[in-house]
Amino acid sequence: DLLNESGSNGDFITTQALDSNLGIVYSNYGQNRIIVLYDWDDFKEEDRNSNAPSFILENSTFLSSNVSALTVAPFGGPSSTLYFGTEGGQVVKVENANSIPNATTGQSNATFTSLTDQKFVGSVSDIELGKDENHIFVTFHNYGVENIFYTSDGGQTWFEKEGNLPDIPVRCILQNPLLENEVI
């Protein structure tokens, strides 16, 4: 089991992200929290009937509304870089997201950085990375707002990219791996 509990954490359909390099699952845990499940992928028989070890990632400054999108940077490395979006329009980068909190102090080495732009309105539906962590796409699933944003400098400057699409929510985005100037 990854997590077998009787509580009502998360959402009806809970957003999750997998760091396949380190075998870590990040999941919306409700109440402005993310649960981090690690050491679950060794497939040992004795582990089949117990929950994966986990900890809660929370930060009241950056997690001020429910998590609506999660993405892990796929570029590898010794630690996870997690990106999350919220129902309140926040986009946040978390470096060392897999840093287990100290048992005594409860402190983690995770570093939160806001990438939120003042033009972001509504609920974030997707965060995707392009060829590296400087190229980021963010979508919103709302009516009457700009739904697609792009940055090529890691979130310092955001550009509206909706163009002449109809006023409909955008659920996800994917950069064309063969033609970088195209998205689906």
PDB file of C-alpha atoms in Angstrom:
ATOM      1  CA  ASP A   1       0.000   0.000   0.000  1.00  0.00           C
ATOM      2  CA  LEU A   2       1.082   3.543  -0.578  1.00  0.00           C
ATOM      3  CA  LEU A   3      -1.349   4.875   1.983  1.00  0.00           C
ATOM      4  CA  ASN A   4      -4.336   3.156   3.535  1.00  0.00           C
ATOM      5  CA  GLU A   5      -6.230   5.386   5.934  1.00  0.00           C
ATOM      6  CA  SER A   6      -9.785   5.992   6.978  1.00  0.00           C
ATOM      7  CA  GLY A   7      -9.538   9.801   6.902  1.00  0.00           C
ATOM      8  CA  SER A   8     -10.852  12.088   4.200  1.00  0.00           C
ATOM      9  CA  ASN A   9      -7.641  13.784   3.113  1.00  0.00           C
ATOM     10  CA  GLY A  10      -7.136  15.115  -0.386  1.00  0.00           C
ATOM     11  CA  ASP A  11      -9.912  15.713  -2.897  1.00  0.00           C
ATOM     12  CA  PHE A  12     -12.426  13.471  -4.656  1.00  0.00           C
ATOM     13  CA  ILE A  13      -9.907  13.352  -7.510  1.00  0.00           C
ATOM     14  CA  THR A  14      -6.557  14.097  -5.911  1.00  0.00           C
ATOM     15  CA  THR A  15      -3.719  15.567  -7.948  1.00  0.00           C
ATOM     16  CA  GLN A  16      -0.397  13.739  -7.638  1.00  0.00           C
ATOM     17  CA  ALA A  17       3.097  13.810  -9.115  1.00  0.00           C
ATOM     18  CA  LEU A  18       5.770  11.121  -9.282  1.00  0.00           C
ATOM     19  CA  ASP A  19       9.495  11.679  -8.981  1.00  0.00           C
ATOM     20  CA  SER A  20      10.428   8.540 -10.908  1.00  0.00           C
ATOM     21  CA  ASN A  21      14.147   9.189 -10.380  1.00  0.00           C
ATOM     22  CA  LEU A  22      13.856   8.937  -6.584  1.00  0.00           C
ATOM     23  CA  GLY A  23      10.649   6.897  -6.218  1.00  0.00           C
ATOM     24  CA  ILE A  24       8.667   9.580  -4.409  1.00  0.00           C
ATOM     25  CA  VAL A  25       4.958  10.377  -4.779  1.00  0.00           C
ATOM     26  CA  TYR A  26       3.693  13.877  -3.966  1.00  0.00           C
ATOM     27  CA  SER A  27      -0.044  14.171  -3.389  1.00  0.00           C
ATOM     28  CA  ASN A  28      -2.536  16.857  -2.455  1.00  0.00           C
ATOM     29  CA  TYR A  29      -3.453  15.997   1.135  1.00  0.00           C
ATOM     30  CA  GLY A  30      -6.130  18.663   1.595  1.00  0.00           C
ATOM     31  CA  GLN A  31      -6.180  21.563   4.036  1.00  0.00           C
ATOM     32  CA  ASN A  32      -3.295  23.285   2.188  1.00  0.00           C
ATOM     33  CA  ARG A  33      -0.912  20.343   2.613  1.00  0.00           C
ATOM     34  CA  ILE A  34       1.073  17.974   0.419  1.00  0.00           C
ATOM     35  CA  ILE A  35       1.908  14.441   1.582  1.00  0.00           C
ATOM     36  CA  VAL A  36       5.259  13.009   0.500  1.00  0.00           C
ATOM     37  CA  LEU A  37       5.361   9.199   0.210  1.00  0.00           C
ATOM     38  CA  TYR A  38       8.843   7.696  -0.136  1.00  0.00           C
ATOM     39  CA  ASP A  39      10.600   4.293  -0.039  1.00  0.00           C
ATOM     40  CA  TRP A  40       7.512   2.607  -1.478  1.00  0.00           C
ATOM     41  CA  ASP A  41       8.943   1.199  -4.689  1.00  0.00           C
ATOM     42  CA  ASP A  42      11.157  -1.635  -3.476  1.00  0.00           C
ATOM     43  CA  PHE A  43       8.286  -4.156  -3.849  1.00  0.00           C
ATOM     44  CA  LYS A  44       9.331  -6.234  -0.842  1.00  0.00           C
ATOM     45  CA  GLU A  45       6.665  -8.716   0.203  1.00  0.00           C
ATOM     46  CA  GLU A  46       6.775  -7.585   3.844  1.00  0.00           C
ATOM     47  CA  ASP A  47       5.935  -4.025   2.721  1.00  0.00           C
ATOM     48  CA  ARG A  48       2.734  -5.002   0.894  1.00  0.00           C
ATOM     49  CA  ASN A  49       0.482  -4.661   3.928  1.00  0.00           C
ATOM     50  CA  SER A  50       1.913  -1.491   5.427  1.00  0.00           C
ATOM     51  CA  ASN A  51       1.828   2.141   4.449  1.00  0.00           C
ATOM     52  CA  ALA A  52       4.790   3.753   2.750  1.00  0.00           C
ATOM     53  CA  PRO A  53       6.737   6.110   5.015  1.00  0.00           C
ATOM     54  CA  SER A  54       5.569   9.686   4.591  1.00  0.00           C
ATOM     55  CA  PHE A  55       5.716  13.229   5.851  1.00  0.00           C
ATOM     56  CA  ILE A  56       3.632  16.354   5.332  1.00  0.00           C
ATOM     57  CA  LEU A  57       4.930  19.320   3.358  1.00  0.00           C
ATOM     58  CA  GLU A  58       3.258  22.462   4.651  1.00  0.00           C
ATOM     59  CA  ASN A  59       4.128  26.134   4.658  1.00  0.00           C
ATOM     60  CA  SER A  60       1.408  28.653   5.525  1.00  0.00           C
ATOM     61  CA  THR A  61       3.116  31.406   3.518  1.00  0.00           C
ATOM     62  CA  PHE A  62       3.111  29.449   0.259  1.00  0.00           C
ATOM     63  CA  LEU A  63       0.294  26.958   0.822  1.00  0.00           C
ATOM     64  CA  SER A  64      -2.546  29.359   1.525  1.00  0.00           C
ATOM     65  CA  SER A  65      -5.144  27.526  -0.584  1.00  0.00           C
ATOM     66  CA  ASN A  66      -5.772  23.977  -1.746  1.00  0.00           C
ATOM     67  CA  VAL A  67      -3.263  22.351  -4.118  1.00  0.00           C
ATOM     68  CA  SER A  68      -4.660  21.963  -7.645  1.00  0.00           C
ATOM     69  CA  ALA A  69      -1.548  21.038  -9.695  1.00  0.00           C
ATOM     70  CA  LEU A  70       1.723  19.197  -8.978  1.00  0.00           C
ATOM     71  CA  THR A  71       4.752  18.575 -11.202  1.00  0.00           C
ATOM     72  CA  VAL A  72       8.224  17.236 -10.449  1.00  0.00           C
ATOM     73  CA  ALA A  73      11.185  18.427 -12.508  1.00  0.00           C
ATOM     74  CA  PRO A  74      12.170  15.400 -14.624  1.00  0.00           C
ATOM     75  CA  PHE A  75      15.826  16.342 -14.926  1.00  0.00           C
ATOM     76  CA  GLY A  76      17.127  14.097 -12.116  1.00  0.00           C
ATOM     77  CA  GLY A  77      19.574  14.943  -9.380  1.00  0.00           C
ATOM     78  CA  PRO A  78      20.015  14.019  -5.734  1.00  0.00           C
ATOM     79  CA  SER A  79      16.819  15.781  -4.612  1.00  0.00           C
ATOM     80  CA  SER A  80      13.329  16.538  -5.915  1.00  0.00           C
ATOM     81  CA  THR A  81      12.298  19.887  -7.281  1.00  0.00           C
ATOM     82  CA  LEU A  82       8.526  20.112  -6.961  1.00  0.00           C
ATOM     83  CA  TYR A  83       6.266  22.705  -8.553  1.00  0.00           C
ATOM     84  CA  PHE A  84       2.744  23.183  -7.247  1.00  0.00           C
ATOM     85  CA  GLY A  85      -0.193  25.382  -8.145  1.00  0.00           C
ATOM     86  CA  THR A  86      -3.150  26.256  -5.963  1.00  0.00           C
ATOM     87  CA  GLU A  87      -6.828  27.034  -6.351  1.00  0.00           C
ATOM     88  CA  GLY A  88      -5.900  30.606  -5.383  1.00  0.00           C
ATOM     89  CA  GLY A  89      -3.596  31.110  -8.386  1.00  0.00           C
ATOM     90  CA  GLN A  90      -0.257  30.587  -6.637  1.00  0.00           C
ATOM     91  CA  VAL A  91       2.643  28.848  -8.409  1.00  0.00           C
ATOM     92  CA  VAL A  92       5.492  27.732  -6.140  1.00  0.00           C
ATOM     93  CA  LYS A  93       8.806  25.972  -6.669  1.00  0.00           C
ATOM     94  CA  VAL A  94      10.023  23.716  -3.820  1.00  0.00           C
ATOM     95  CA  GLU A  95      13.672  22.682  -3.950  1.00  0.00           C
ATOM     96  CA  ASN A  96      14.726  19.712  -1.794  1.00  0.00           C
ATOM     97  CA  ALA A  97      11.040  18.777  -1.547  1.00  0.00           C
ATOM     98  CA  ASN A  98      12.020  15.247  -0.520  1.00  0.00           C
ATOM     99  CA  SER A  99      13.955  16.516   2.522  1.00  0.00           C
ATOM    100  CA  ILE A 100      12.599  14.540   5.485  1.00  0.00           C
ATOM    101  CA  PRO A 101      11.916  16.862   8.450  1.00  0.00           C
ATOM    102  CA  ASN A 102      14.243  16.592  11.435  1.00  0.00           C
ATOM    103  CA  ALA A 103      12.639  14.368  14.084  1.00  0.00           C
ATOM    104  CA  THR A 104      13.462  16.815  16.885  1.00  0.00           C
ATOM    105  CA  THR A 105      12.825  20.214  15.302  1.00  0.00           C
ATOM    106  CA  GLY A 106      10.336  19.240  12.612  1.00  0.00           C
ATOM    107  CA  GLN A 107      12.272  21.454  10.194  1.00  0.00           C
ATOM    108  CA  SER A 108      13.042  20.378   6.642  1.00  0.00           C
ATOM    109  CA  ASN A 109      15.652  21.601   4.157  1.00  0.00           C
ATOM    110  CA  ALA A 110      12.900  22.277   1.621  1.00  0.00           C
ATOM    111  CA  THR A 111      13.111  25.758   0.096  1.00  0.00           C
ATOM    112  CA  PHE A 112       9.908  27.428  -1.156  1.00  0.00           C
ATOM    113  CA  THR A 113      10.048  30.115  -3.861  1.00  0.00           C
ATOM    114  CA  SER A 114       6.987  31.900  -5.214  1.00  0.00           C
ATOM    115  CA  LEU A 115       6.761  32.071  -9.011  1.00  0.00           C
ATOM    116  CA  THR A 116       3.304  33.666  -8.875  1.00  0.00           C
ATOM    117  CA  ASP A 117       2.654  36.550 -11.245  1.00  0.00           C
ATOM    118  CA  GLN A 118       0.188  39.345 -10.500  1.00  0.00           C
ATOM    119  CA  LYS A 119      -1.691  38.387 -13.697  1.00  0.00           C
ATOM    120  CA  PHE A 120      -2.487  34.869 -12.380  1.00  0.00           C
ATOM    121  CA  VAL A 121      -6.211  34.612 -11.604  1.00  0.00           C
ATOM    122  CA  GLY A 122      -8.111  31.524 -10.499  1.00  0.00           C
ATOM    123  CA  SER A 123      -7.233  27.882 -10.115  1.00  0.00           C
ATOM    124  CA  VAL A 124      -4.000  26.484 -11.588  1.00  0.00           C
ATOM    125  CA  SER A 125      -4.769  23.382 -13.666  1.00  0.00           C
ATOM    126  CA  ASP A 126      -1.296  22.378 -14.887  1.00  0.00           C
ATOM    127  CA  ILE A 127       2.394  23.205 -14.571  1.00  0.00           C
ATOM    128  CA  GLU A 128       4.764  21.727 -17.138  1.00  0.00           C
ATOM    129  CA  LEU A 129       8.446  22.215 -17.765  1.00  0.00           C
ATOM    130  CA  GLY A 130       9.998  22.650 -21.180  1.00  0.00           C
ATOM    131  CA  LYS A 131      13.584  21.780 -22.075  1.00  0.00           C
ATOM    132  CA  ASP A 132      14.840  22.833 -18.627  1.00  0.00           C
ATOM    133  CA  GLU A 133      13.634  24.424 -15.388  1.00  0.00           C
ATOM    134  CA  ASN A 134      13.754  27.919 -16.883  1.00  0.00           C
ATOM    135  CA  HIS A 135      11.021  27.085 -19.412  1.00  0.00           C
ATOM    136  CA  ILE A 136       7.726  26.719 -17.561  1.00  0.00           C
ATOM    137  CA  PHE A 137       4.140  26.580 -18.805  1.00  0.00           C
ATOM    138  CA  VAL A 138       1.188  27.244 -16.476  1.00  0.00           C
ATOM    139  CA  THR A 139      -2.486  26.809 -17.302  1.00  0.00           C
ATOM    140  CA  PHE A 140      -5.681  27.870 -15.520  1.00  0.00           C
ATOM    141  CA  HIS A 141      -9.122  26.293 -15.811  1.00  0.00           C
ATOM    142  CA  ASN A 142     -11.331  29.352 -15.522  1.00  0.00           C
ATOM    143  CA  TYR A 143     -13.579  31.443 -17.731  1.00  0.00           C
ATOM    144  CA  GLY A 144     -12.967  35.118 -18.412  1.00  0.00           C
ATOM    145  CA  VAL A 145      -9.246  35.083 -17.577  1.00  0.00           C
ATOM    146  CA  GLU A 146      -5.972  34.486 -19.372  1.00  0.00           C
ATOM    147  CA  ASN A 147      -5.484  30.716 -19.163  1.00  0.00           C
ATOM    148  CA  ILE A 148      -1.969  30.105 -20.545  1.00  0.00           C
ATOM    149  CA  PHE A 149       1.312  31.590 -19.335  1.00  0.00           C
ATOM    150  CA  TYR A 150       4.936  30.914 -20.241  1.00  0.00           C
ATOM    151  CA  THR A 151       8.319  31.897 -18.844  1.00  0.00           C
ATOM    152  CA  SER A 152      11.803  31.290 -20.238  1.00  0.00           C
ATOM    153  CA  ASP A 153      13.631  32.694 -17.197  1.00  0.00           C
ATOM    154  CA  GLY A 154      12.432  30.402 -14.408  1.00  0.00           C
ATOM    155  CA  GLY A 155       9.421  32.497 -13.435  1.00  0.00           C
ATOM    156  CA  GLN A 156      10.911  35.972 -13.235  1.00  0.00           C
ATOM    157  CA  THR A 157       8.921  37.169 -16.268  1.00  0.00           C
ATOM    158  CA  TRP A 158       5.661  35.616 -17.445  1.00  0.00           C
ATOM    159  CA  PHE A 159       4.066  36.016 -20.886  1.00  0.00           C
ATOM    160  CA  GLU A 160       0.405  35.531 -21.754  1.00  0.00           C
ATOM    161  CA  LYS A 161       0.147  32.900 -24.480  1.00  0.00           C
ATOM    162  CA  GLU A 162      -3.564  32.274 -24.933  1.00  0.00           C
ATOM    163  CA  GLY A 163      -3.676  34.098 -28.260  1.00  0.00           C
ATOM    164  CA  ASN A 164      -7.000  33.729 -30.048  1.00  0.00           C
ATOM    165  CA  LEU A 165      -8.242  30.618 -28.236  1.00  0.00           C
ATOM    166  CA  PRO A 166     -11.918  30.780 -27.235  1.00  0.00           C
ATOM    167  CA  ASP A 167     -12.771  31.717 -23.633  1.00  0.00           C
ATOM    168  CA  ILE A 168     -12.677  28.180 -22.275  1.00  0.00           C
ATOM    169  CA  PRO A 169     -10.812  26.593 -19.363  1.00  0.00           C
ATOM    170  CA  VAL A 170      -7.470  24.993 -20.206  1.00  0.00           C
ATOM    171  CA  ARG A 171      -6.803  21.759 -18.307  1.00  0.00           C
ATOM    172  CA  CYS A 172      -3.251  20.913 -19.417  1.00  0.00           C
ATOM    173  CA  ILE A 173      -0.417  21.801 -21.742  1.00  0.00           C
ATOM    174  CA  LEU A 174       2.462  19.939 -23.352  1.00  0.00           C
ATOM    175  CA  GLN A 175       5.375  21.328 -25.332  1.00  0.00           C
ATOM    176  CA  ASN A 176       5.972  19.621 -28.653  1.00  0.00           C
ATOM    177  CA  PRO A 177       9.294  17.781 -28.150  1.00  0.00           C
ATOM    178  CA  LEU A 178      10.132  18.109 -31.864  1.00  0.00           C
ATOM    179  CA  LEU A 179       9.179  21.770 -32.354  1.00  0.00           C
ATOM    180  CA  GLU A 180       9.817  23.808 -29.197  1.00  0.00           C
ATOM    181  CA  ASN A 181       7.707  26.758 -30.372  1.00  0.00           C
ATOM    182  CA  GLU A 182       4.558  24.578 -30.458  1.00  0.00           C
ATOM    183  CA  VAL A 183       2.401  23.402 -27.577  1.00  0.00           C
ATOM    184  CA  ILE A 184      -0.537  21.054 -27.413  1.00  0.00           C
TER     185      ILE A 184
END
